[in-house]
C-alpha cells in the first residue's frame, strides 16, 4: 500500500487526477471504477478541465460505479446516477451507453446484482477503481462485517452511514435504508485502486487503516491484501 499524505483537498484531488490522467493516456479504453460522495468531486473537476484542454478523452472509456441507493429513480437528485451525470458524465465525451451504475430500481435484485458482476467481468475487469471511505471504514456501501468475498449485493445501511449521508437529503427520514453495492470481492478484483480520504469524522478511520490490522469489522482494511493500492490522505481530515 502506497500512502501519500497531502496538505489539503486540492492537493489530494490533483494527485489523484494525475494518476488517472496517466492511466488514461496510456490506455484510452480504460475501465474506470467510479465513486460518489464529496471526496472525489475535486478529482472529477480536474478530469473535466483536462478533457476541456484536450489532454484526455473518455470516448473509449467504460465506467462502473460502485453503488446506488435502493428505491431511487435515476432522475432523483440523490441517486448516484444523477450525481455522476452532474459531476462528471455530462461534462466529458464518455458515451452514455458506456457508463454503468447499479440500478436502484429492480424487481429482482439477485438477478441484477449477478448481471452487474458479469458485466464488469465481461469487459475485462476494472483497471483503476477510485474509492472513498466512510467514517466506519466502509468502501462502496460495504458496511462493517461484510464478507471480504462478497460480490455485488444489496445491503442494509449502517446507522452511521445514514446519518452521514443525510446531509444531502431534506431530512434523515428520506435517506434510503438500503443500497446496491459492488462487494468487497468485486472491488478487490480491480487491477489498481486509488483510495481517497478526506472529510469530517475520518480521523478514526485513517488511524484504523494505518494500524495495518486486517479485519472484516473494518472493511477498508482488506486493501492491505491488494497488490496495487495508492491511498491519498488529506491531512486536514486529522483535524475533524
Ligand atoms: C458514501 C458512498 C461511499 C463514499 C462514502 C464517503 O456512503 N457510498 O462510496 O466513499 O459515502 O463519502 P464522502 O466522500 O462524502 O465522505
PDB file of C-alpha atoms and ligand atoms in Angstrom:
ATOM      1  CA  UNK A   1       0.000   0.000   0.000  1.00  0.00           C
ATOM      2  CA  UNK A   2       1.450   3.280  -1.141  1.00  0.00           C
ATOM      3  CA  UNK A   3       0.387   6.005   1.301  1.00  0.00           C
ATOM      4  CA  UNK A   4       0.605   9.642   0.310  1.00  0.00           C
ATOM      5  CA  UNK A   5      -0.283  12.367   2.780  1.00  0.00           C
ATOM      6  CA  UNK A   6      -1.104  15.772   1.356  1.00  0.00           C
ATOM      7  CA  UNK A   7      -1.879  19.123   2.907  1.00  0.00           C
ATOM      8  CA  UNK A   8      -5.361  19.744   1.617  1.00  0.00           C
ATOM      9  CA  UNK A   9      -8.296  18.666  -0.527  1.00  0.00           C
ATOM     10  CA  UNK A  10      -6.976  20.383  -3.622  1.00  0.00           C
ATOM     11  CA  UNK A  11      -3.651  18.605  -3.451  1.00  0.00           C
ATOM     12  CA  UNK A  12      -5.390  15.264  -2.897  1.00  0.00           C
ATOM     13  CA  UNK A  13      -7.569  15.864  -5.947  1.00  0.00           C
ATOM     14  CA  UNK A  14      -4.602  16.893  -8.099  1.00  0.00           C
ATOM     15  CA  UNK A  15      -2.575  13.824  -7.105  1.00  0.00           C
ATOM     16  CA  UNK A  16      -5.488  11.507  -7.887  1.00  0.00           C
ATOM     17  CA  UNK A  17      -6.237  13.303 -11.133  1.00  0.00           C
ATOM     18  CA  UNK A  18      -2.626  12.992 -12.310  1.00  0.00           C
ATOM     19  CA  UNK A  19      -2.603   9.263 -11.644  1.00  0.00           C
ATOM     20  CA  UNK A  20      -5.817   8.756 -13.593  1.00  0.00           C
ATOM     21  CA  UNK A  21      -4.643  11.018 -16.429  1.00  0.00           C
ATOM     22  CA  UNK A  22      -1.529   8.904 -16.762  1.00  0.00           C
ATOM     23  CA  UNK A  23      -3.543   5.677 -16.871  1.00  0.00           C
ATOM     24  CA  UNK A  24      -5.945   7.157 -19.431  1.00  0.00           C
ATOM     25  CA  UNK A  25      -3.166   8.404 -21.640  1.00  0.00           C
ATOM     26  CA  UNK A  26      -1.500   5.017 -21.732  1.00  0.00           C
ATOM     27  CA  UNK A  27      -4.817   3.151 -22.127  1.00  0.00           C
ATOM     28  CA  UNK A  28      -7.588   5.219 -23.781  1.00  0.00           C
ATOM     29  CA  UNK A  29     -10.001   2.272 -23.375  1.00  0.00           C
ATOM     30  CA  UNK A  30      -9.517   2.285 -19.622  1.00  0.00           C
ATOM     31  CA  UNK A  31     -12.115   0.568 -17.460  1.00  0.00           C
ATOM     32  CA  UNK A  32     -12.648   3.075 -14.709  1.00  0.00           C
ATOM     33  CA  UNK A  33     -14.337   2.308 -11.403  1.00  0.00           C
ATOM     34  CA  UNK A  34     -16.042   5.393 -10.002  1.00  0.00           C
ATOM     35  CA  UNK A  35     -17.165   6.521  -6.581  1.00  0.00           C
ATOM     36  CA  UNK A  36     -19.593   9.142  -5.324  1.00  0.00           C
ATOM     37  CA  UNK A  37     -19.535  11.296  -2.184  1.00  0.00           C
ATOM     38  CA  UNK A  38     -17.835  14.633  -1.553  1.00  0.00           C
ATOM     39  CA  UNK A  39     -14.336  13.198  -1.676  1.00  0.00           C
ATOM     40  CA  UNK A  40     -13.862  12.509  -5.420  1.00  0.00           C
ATOM     41  CA  UNK A  41     -15.598  15.668  -6.692  1.00  0.00           C
ATOM     42  CA  UNK A  42     -12.331  17.641  -6.920  1.00  0.00           C
ATOM     43  CA  UNK A  43     -10.717  14.814  -8.878  1.00  0.00           C
ATOM     44  CA  UNK A  44     -13.653  14.776 -11.278  1.00  0.00           C
ATOM     45  CA  UNK A  45     -13.373  18.568 -11.707  1.00  0.00           C
ATOM     46  CA  UNK A  46      -9.703  18.208 -12.607  1.00  0.00           C
ATOM     47  CA  UNK A  47     -10.515  15.428 -15.092  1.00  0.00           C
ATOM     48  CA  UNK A  48     -13.177  17.642 -16.695  1.00  0.00           C
ATOM     49  CA  UNK A  49     -10.701  20.506 -17.019  1.00  0.00           C
ATOM     50  CA  UNK A  50      -8.095  18.214 -18.526  1.00  0.00           C
ATOM     51  CA  UNK A  51     -10.685  16.944 -21.033  1.00  0.00           C
ATOM     52  CA  UNK A  52     -11.633  20.536 -21.926  1.00  0.00           C
ATOM     53  CA  UNK A  53      -7.982  21.331 -22.506  1.00  0.00           C
ATOM     54  CA  UNK A  54      -7.732  18.392 -24.907  1.00  0.00           C
ATOM     55  CA  UNK A  55      -5.299  16.371 -22.786  1.00  0.00           C
ATOM     56  CA  UNK A  56      -7.544  13.352 -22.327  1.00  0.00           C
ATOM     57  CA  UNK A  57     -10.606  11.742 -23.873  1.00  0.00           C
ATOM     58  CA  UNK A  58     -13.156   9.351 -22.425  1.00  0.00           C
ATOM     59  CA  UNK A  59     -14.503   8.283 -25.795  1.00  0.00           C
ATOM     60  CA  UNK A  60     -13.359   4.703 -25.365  1.00  0.00           C
ATOM     61  CA  UNK A  61     -13.664   4.521 -21.583  1.00  0.00           C
ATOM     62  CA  UNK A  62     -16.088   2.216 -19.801  1.00  0.00           C
ATOM     63  CA  UNK A  63     -17.095   3.279 -16.305  1.00  0.00           C
ATOM     64  CA  UNK A  64     -18.515   1.208 -13.491  1.00  0.00           C
ATOM     65  CA  UNK A  65     -19.879   2.852 -10.394  1.00  0.00           C
ATOM     66  CA  UNK A  66     -19.554   1.278  -7.012  1.00  0.00           C
ATOM     67  CA  UNK A  67     -23.051   1.664  -5.707  1.00  0.00           C
ATOM     68  CA  UNK A  68     -26.566   3.079  -5.795  1.00  0.00           C
ATOM     69  CA  UNK A  69     -29.378   3.634  -3.306  1.00  0.00           C
ATOM     70  CA  UNK A  70     -32.242   1.164  -3.441  1.00  0.00           C
ATOM     71  CA  UNK A  71     -35.531   2.756  -4.425  1.00  0.00           C
ATOM     72  CA  UNK A  72     -34.321   5.965  -6.044  1.00  0.00           C
ATOM     73  CA  UNK A  73     -35.134   6.762  -9.673  1.00  0.00           C
ATOM     74  CA  UNK A  74     -32.193   7.769 -11.869  1.00  0.00           C
ATOM     75  CA  UNK A  75     -33.755  11.233 -12.077  1.00  0.00           C
ATOM     76  CA  UNK A  76     -33.762  11.629  -8.285  1.00  0.00           C
ATOM     77  CA  UNK A  77     -31.210  14.291  -7.323  1.00  0.00           C
ATOM     78  CA  UNK A  78     -29.907  11.978  -4.604  1.00  0.00           C
ATOM     79  CA  UNK A  79     -29.371   8.992  -6.852  1.00  0.00           C
ATOM     80  CA  UNK A  80     -25.777   8.199  -7.648  1.00  0.00           C
ATOM     81  CA  UNK A  81     -26.596   8.034 -11.369  1.00  0.00           C
ATOM     82  CA  UNK A  82     -27.724  11.670 -11.085  1.00  0.00           C
ATOM     83  CA  UNK A  83     -24.599  12.548  -9.106  1.00  0.00           C
ATOM     84  CA  UNK A  84     -22.378  11.074 -11.806  1.00  0.00           C
ATOM     85  CA  UNK A  85     -24.195  12.877 -14.616  1.00  0.00           C
ATOM     86  CA  UNK A  86     -23.893  16.200 -12.798  1.00  0.00           C
ATOM     87  CA  UNK A  87     -20.350  15.865 -11.529  1.00  0.00           C
ATOM     88  CA  UNK A  88     -18.690  14.125 -14.440  1.00  0.00           C
ATOM     89  CA  UNK A  89     -20.512  12.452 -17.318  1.00  0.00           C
ATOM     90  CA  UNK A  90     -22.320  15.443 -18.825  1.00  0.00           C
ATOM     91  CA  UNK A  91     -19.087  17.433 -18.945  1.00  0.00           C
ATOM     92  CA  UNK A  92     -16.951  14.894 -20.814  1.00  0.00           C
ATOM     93  CA  UNK A  93     -17.102  12.817 -24.006  1.00  0.00           C
ATOM     94  CA  UNK A  94     -17.875   9.478 -22.349  1.00  0.00           C
ATOM     95  CA  UNK A  95     -20.616   7.602 -24.194  1.00  0.00           C
ATOM     96  CA  UNK A  96     -23.700   7.286 -22.023  1.00  0.00           C
ATOM     97  CA  UNK A  97     -24.052   3.622 -23.005  1.00  0.00           C
ATOM     98  CA  UNK A  98     -20.569   3.026 -21.638  1.00  0.00           C
ATOM     99  CA  UNK A  99     -21.419   4.310 -18.163  1.00  0.00           C
ATOM    100  CA  UNK A 100     -22.709   1.749 -15.718  1.00  0.00           C
ATOM    101  CA  UNK A 101     -24.229   2.420 -12.317  1.00  0.00           C
ATOM    102  CA  UNK A 102     -26.019  -0.363 -10.436  1.00  0.00           C
ATOM    103  CA  UNK A 103     -29.769   0.024 -10.673  1.00  0.00           C
ATOM    104  CA  UNK A 104     -31.628   1.068  -7.538  1.00  0.00           C
ATOM    105  CA  UNK A 105     -34.942   0.011  -9.021  1.00  0.00           C
ATOM    106  CA  UNK A 106     -35.271  -3.663  -9.780  1.00  0.00           C
ATOM    107  CA  UNK A 107     -37.866  -6.377  -9.479  1.00  0.00           C
ATOM    108  CA  UNK A 108     -35.197  -8.977  -8.927  1.00  0.00           C
ATOM    109  CA  UNK A 109     -32.084  -7.620  -7.230  1.00  0.00           C
ATOM    110  CA  UNK A 110     -30.388 -11.001  -7.078  1.00  0.00           C
ATOM    111  CA  UNK A 111     -30.546 -11.176 -10.864  1.00  0.00           C
ATOM    112  CA  UNK A 112     -29.499  -7.534 -11.313  1.00  0.00           C
ATOM    113  CA  UNK A 113     -26.521  -7.903  -8.993  1.00  0.00           C
ATOM    114  CA  UNK A 114     -25.336 -11.023 -10.804  1.00  0.00           C
ATOM    115  CA  UNK A 115     -25.758  -9.207 -14.130  1.00  0.00           C
ATOM    116  CA  UNK A 116     -23.665  -6.265 -12.894  1.00  0.00           C
ATOM    117  CA  UNK A 117     -20.948  -8.608 -11.765  1.00  0.00           C
ATOM    118  CA  UNK A 118     -20.973 -10.329 -15.151  1.00  0.00           C
ATOM    119  CA  UNK A 119     -20.892  -7.019 -16.989  1.00  0.00           C
ATOM    120  CA  UNK A 120     -17.714  -6.000 -15.193  1.00  0.00           C
ATOM    121  CA  UNK A 121     -16.107  -9.392 -15.772  1.00  0.00           C
ATOM    122  CA  UNK A 122     -17.039  -9.431 -19.467  1.00  0.00           C
ATOM    123  CA  UNK A 123     -15.481  -6.020 -20.007  1.00  0.00           C
ATOM    124  CA  UNK A 124     -12.187  -7.469 -18.805  1.00  0.00           C
ATOM    125  CA  UNK A 125     -12.472  -6.047 -15.305  1.00  0.00           C
ATOM    126  CA  UNK A 126     -11.860  -2.652 -13.746  1.00  0.00           C
ATOM    127  CA  UNK A 127      -8.392  -1.241 -14.401  1.00  0.00           C
ATOM    128  CA  UNK A 128      -8.481   1.591 -11.894  1.00  0.00           C
ATOM    129  CA  UNK A 129     -11.010   1.830  -9.094  1.00  0.00           C
ATOM    130  CA  UNK A 130     -11.468   5.119  -7.261  1.00  0.00           C
ATOM    131  CA  UNK A 131     -12.663   4.722  -3.678  1.00  0.00           C
ATOM    132  CA  UNK A 132     -13.706   6.965  -0.848  1.00  0.00           C
ATOM    133  CA  UNK A 133     -14.186   5.729   2.694  1.00  0.00           C
ATOM    134  CA  UNK A 134     -16.997   6.005   5.213  1.00  0.00           C
ATOM    135  CA  UNK A 135     -16.248   7.059   8.787  1.00  0.00           C
ATOM    136  CA  UNK A 136     -16.932   3.431   9.808  1.00  0.00           C
ATOM    137  CA  UNK A 137     -14.453   2.176   7.224  1.00  0.00           C
ATOM    138  CA  UNK A 138     -16.991   1.241   4.575  1.00  0.00           C
ATOM    139  CA  UNK A 139     -15.908   1.083   0.956  1.00  0.00           C
ATOM    140  CA  UNK A 140     -18.631   1.333  -1.652  1.00  0.00           C
ATOM    141  CA  UNK A 141     -21.524   0.605   0.672  1.00  0.00           C
ATOM    142  CA  UNK A 142     -19.886  -2.427   2.240  1.00  0.00           C
ATOM    143  CA  UNK A 143     -20.565  -1.897   5.896  1.00  0.00           C
ATOM    144  CA  UNK A 144     -18.575  -3.395   8.790  1.00  0.00           C
ATOM    145  CA  UNK A 145     -18.745  -7.210   8.959  1.00  0.00           C
ATOM    146  CA  UNK A 146     -19.320  -7.601   5.208  1.00  0.00           C
ATOM    147  CA  UNK A 147     -17.515 -10.681   3.945  1.00  0.00           C
ATOM    148  CA  UNK A 148     -14.275  -9.970   2.126  1.00  0.00           C
ATOM    149  CA  UNK A 149     -15.515 -12.435  -0.523  1.00  0.00           C
ATOM    150  CA  UNK A 150     -18.782 -10.595  -1.186  1.00  0.00           C
ATOM    151  CA  UNK A 151     -19.841  -9.753  -4.732  1.00  0.00           C
ATOM    152  CA  UNK A 152     -22.389  -7.149  -5.866  1.00  0.00           C
ATOM    153  CA  UNK A 153     -25.273  -7.298  -3.416  1.00  0.00           C
ATOM    154  CA  UNK A 154     -27.970  -5.381  -1.555  1.00  0.00           C
ATOM    155  CA  UNK A 155     -27.010  -4.035   1.857  1.00  0.00           C
ATOM    156  CA  UNK A 156     -28.807  -2.587   4.855  1.00  0.00           C
ATOM    157  CA  UNK A 157     -27.127   0.716   5.574  1.00  0.00           C
ATOM    158  CA  UNK A 158     -25.445   1.296   8.901  1.00  0.00           C
ATOM    159  CA  UNK A 159     -26.931   3.951  11.199  1.00  0.00           C
ATOM    160  CA  UNK A 160     -23.697   5.961  10.946  1.00  0.00           C
ATOM    161  CA  UNK A 161     -23.839   5.888   7.149  1.00  0.00           C
ATOM    162  CA  UNK A 162     -27.460   7.046   7.087  1.00  0.00           C
ATOM    163  CA  UNK A 163     -26.589   9.888   9.463  1.00  0.00           C
ATOM    164  CA  UNK A 164     -23.510  10.914   7.479  1.00  0.00           C
ATOM    165  CA  UNK A 165     -25.328  10.844   4.144  1.00  0.00           C
ATOM    166  CA  UNK A 166     -28.426  12.630   5.442  1.00  0.00           C
ATOM    167  CA  UNK A 167     -26.638  15.924   4.754  1.00  0.00           C
ATOM    168  CA  UNK A 168     -27.594  15.531   1.085  1.00  0.00           C
ATOM    169  CA  UNK A 169     -31.294  14.934   1.823  1.00  0.00           C
ATOM    170  CA  UNK A 170     -34.043  17.236   3.185  1.00  0.00           C
ATOM    171  CA  UNK A 171     -34.374  15.021   6.233  1.00  0.00           C
ATOM    172  CA  UNK A 172     -32.807  11.856   7.601  1.00  0.00           C
ATOM    173  CA  UNK A 173     -36.099  10.019   7.005  1.00  0.00           C
ATOM    174  CA  UNK A 174     -35.609  10.403   3.262  1.00  0.00           C
ATOM    175  CA  UNK A 175     -32.317   8.517   3.250  1.00  0.00           C
ATOM    176  CA  UNK A 176     -32.892   5.025   1.837  1.00  0.00           C
ATOM    177  CA  UNK A 177     -32.197   2.180   4.279  1.00  0.00           C
ATOM    178  CA  UNK A 178     -30.670   0.015   1.598  1.00  0.00           C
ATOM    179  CA  UNK A 179     -28.246   0.210  -1.276  1.00  0.00           C
ATOM    180  CA  UNK A 180     -26.781  -1.964  -4.004  1.00  0.00           C
ATOM    181  CA  UNK A 181     -23.025  -2.127  -3.922  1.00  0.00           C
ATOM    182  CA  UNK A 182     -20.140  -3.878  -5.589  1.00  0.00           C
ATOM    183  CA  UNK A 183     -18.938  -6.353  -2.999  1.00  0.00           C
ATOM    184  CA  UNK A 184     -15.556  -6.276  -1.339  1.00  0.00           C
ATOM    185  CA  UNK A 185     -14.560  -9.215  -3.527  1.00  0.00           C
ATOM    186  CA  UNK A 186     -15.643  -7.232  -6.589  1.00  0.00           C
ATOM    187  CA  UNK A 187     -13.564  -4.224  -5.559  1.00  0.00           C
ATOM    188  CA  UNK A 188     -10.550  -6.410  -4.840  1.00  0.00           C
ATOM    189  CA  UNK A 189     -10.616  -7.736  -8.411  1.00  0.00           C
ATOM    190  CA  UNK A 190      -9.725  -4.259  -9.742  1.00  0.00           C
ATOM    191  CA  UNK A 191      -6.209  -4.156 -11.079  1.00  0.00           C
ATOM    192  CA  UNK A 192      -5.434  -0.909  -9.278  1.00  0.00           C
ATOM    193  CA  UNK A 193      -7.163   1.012  -6.511  1.00  0.00           C
ATOM    194  CA  UNK A 194      -6.901   4.662  -5.544  1.00  0.00           C
ATOM    195  CA  UNK A 195      -8.381   5.335  -2.116  1.00  0.00           C
ATOM    196  CA  UNK A 196      -9.029   8.982  -1.331  1.00  0.00           C
ATOM    197  CA  UNK A 197      -9.540  10.019   2.274  1.00  0.00           C
ATOM    198  CA  UNK A 198     -10.946  13.394   3.128  1.00  0.00           C
ATOM    199  CA  UNK A 199     -13.744  14.877   5.185  1.00  0.00           C
ATOM    200  CA  UNK A 200     -15.278  15.110   8.614  1.00  0.00           C
ATOM    201  CA  UNK A 201     -15.099  12.215  11.054  1.00  0.00           C
ATOM    202  CA  UNK A 202     -12.472  10.323   9.071  1.00  0.00           C
ATOM    203  CA  UNK A 203      -9.736  10.567  11.734  1.00  0.00           C
ATOM    204  CA  UNK A 204     -10.613   7.274  13.388  1.00  0.00           C
ATOM    205  CA  UNK A 205     -10.893   5.516  10.017  1.00  0.00           C
ATOM    206  CA  UNK A 206      -7.444   6.792   8.980  1.00  0.00           C
ATOM    207  CA  UNK A 207      -5.855   5.566  12.208  1.00  0.00           C
ATOM    208  CA  UNK A 208      -7.518   2.206  11.893  1.00  0.00           C
ATOM    209  CA  UNK A 209      -6.413   1.801   8.291  1.00  0.00           C
ATOM    210  CA  UNK A 210      -2.852   2.833   9.080  1.00  0.00           C
ATOM    211  CA  UNK A 211      -2.697   0.393  12.006  1.00  0.00           C
ATOM    212  CA  UNK A 212      -2.438  -2.359   9.398  1.00  0.00           C
ATOM    213  CA  UNK A 213      -4.841  -4.705  11.160  1.00  0.00           C
ATOM    214  CA  UNK A 214      -6.943  -6.665   8.671  1.00  0.00           C
ATOM    215  CA  UNK A 215     -10.472  -7.387   9.859  1.00  0.00           C
ATOM    216  CA  UNK A 216     -13.981  -7.603   8.395  1.00  0.00           C
ATOM    217  CA  UNK A 217     -15.054  -5.232  11.175  1.00  0.00           C
ATOM    218  CA  UNK A 218     -13.224  -2.528   9.232  1.00  0.00           C
ATOM    219  CA  UNK A 219     -13.930  -3.114   5.509  1.00  0.00           C
ATOM    220  CA  UNK A 220     -11.193  -0.830   4.102  1.00  0.00           C
ATOM    221  CA  UNK A 221      -8.565  -2.928   5.879  1.00  0.00           C
ATOM    222  CA  UNK A 222      -8.936  -5.524   3.109  1.00  0.00           C
ATOM    223  CA  UNK A 223      -6.983  -3.153   0.877  1.00  0.00           C
ATOM    224  CA  UNK A 224      -3.786  -4.198   2.670  1.00  0.00           C
ATOM    225  CA  UNK A 225      -4.213  -7.502   0.814  1.00  0.00           C
ATOM    226  CA  UNK A 226      -4.333  -5.858  -2.631  1.00  0.00           C
ATOM    227  CA  UNK A 227      -1.070  -5.591  -4.567  1.00  0.00           C
ATOM    228  CA  UNK A 228      -1.642  -2.160  -6.133  1.00  0.00           C
ATOM    229  CA  UNK A 229      -3.260   0.416  -3.867  1.00  0.00           C
ATOM    230  CA  UNK A 230      -2.487   4.102  -3.536  1.00  0.00           C
ATOM    231  CA  UNK A 231      -4.023   5.890  -0.573  1.00  0.00           C
ATOM    232  CA  UNK A 232      -4.099   9.674  -0.730  1.00  0.00           C
ATOM    233  CA  UNK A 233      -4.927  11.244   2.610  1.00  0.00           C
ATOM    234  CA  UNK A 234      -5.936  14.850   3.060  1.00  0.00           C
ATOM    235  CA  UNK A 235      -4.174  15.715   6.311  1.00  0.00           C
ATOM    236  CA  UNK A 236      -6.934  18.199   7.163  1.00  0.00           C
ATOM    237  CA  UNK A 237      -9.077  15.144   7.955  1.00  0.00           C
ATOM    238  CA  UNK A 238      -6.984  14.589  11.083  1.00  0.00           C
ATOM    239  CA  UNK A 239      -8.427  17.800  12.473  1.00  0.00           C
ATOM    240  CA  UNK A 240     -12.064  16.695  12.494  1.00  0.00           C
TER     241      UNK A 240
HETATM  242  C1  LIG B   1     -20.973   7.011   0.673  1.00  0.00           C
HETATM  243  C2  LIG B   1     -20.532   6.212  -0.543  1.00  0.00           C
HETATM  244  C3  LIG B   1     -19.081   5.832  -0.448  1.00  0.00           C
HETATM  245  C4  LIG B   1     -18.260   7.031  -0.037  1.00  0.00           C
HETATM  246  C5  LIG B   1     -18.655   7.484   1.338  1.00  0.00           C
HETATM  247  C6  LIG B   1     -17.880   8.671   1.853  1.00  0.00           C
HETATM  248  O1  LIG B   1     -21.549   6.249   1.659  1.00  0.00           O
HETATM  249  N1  LIG B   1     -21.296   5.045  -0.760  1.00  0.00           N
HETATM  250  O2  LIG B   1     -18.653   5.297  -1.694  1.00  0.00           O
HETATM  251  O3  LIG B   1     -16.898   6.724  -0.073  1.00  0.00           O
HETATM  252  O4  LIG B   1     -20.025   7.812   1.313  1.00  0.00           O
HETATM  253  O5  LIG B   1     -18.444   9.847   1.374  1.00  0.00           O
HETATM  254  P1  LIG B   1     -17.739  11.261   1.423  1.00  0.00           P
HETATM  255  O6  LIG B   1     -16.717  11.234   0.341  1.00  0.00           O
HETATM  256  O7  LIG B   1     -18.834  12.235   1.115  1.00  0.00           O
HETATM  257  O8  LIG B   1     -17.149  11.418   2.761  1.00  0.00           O
END
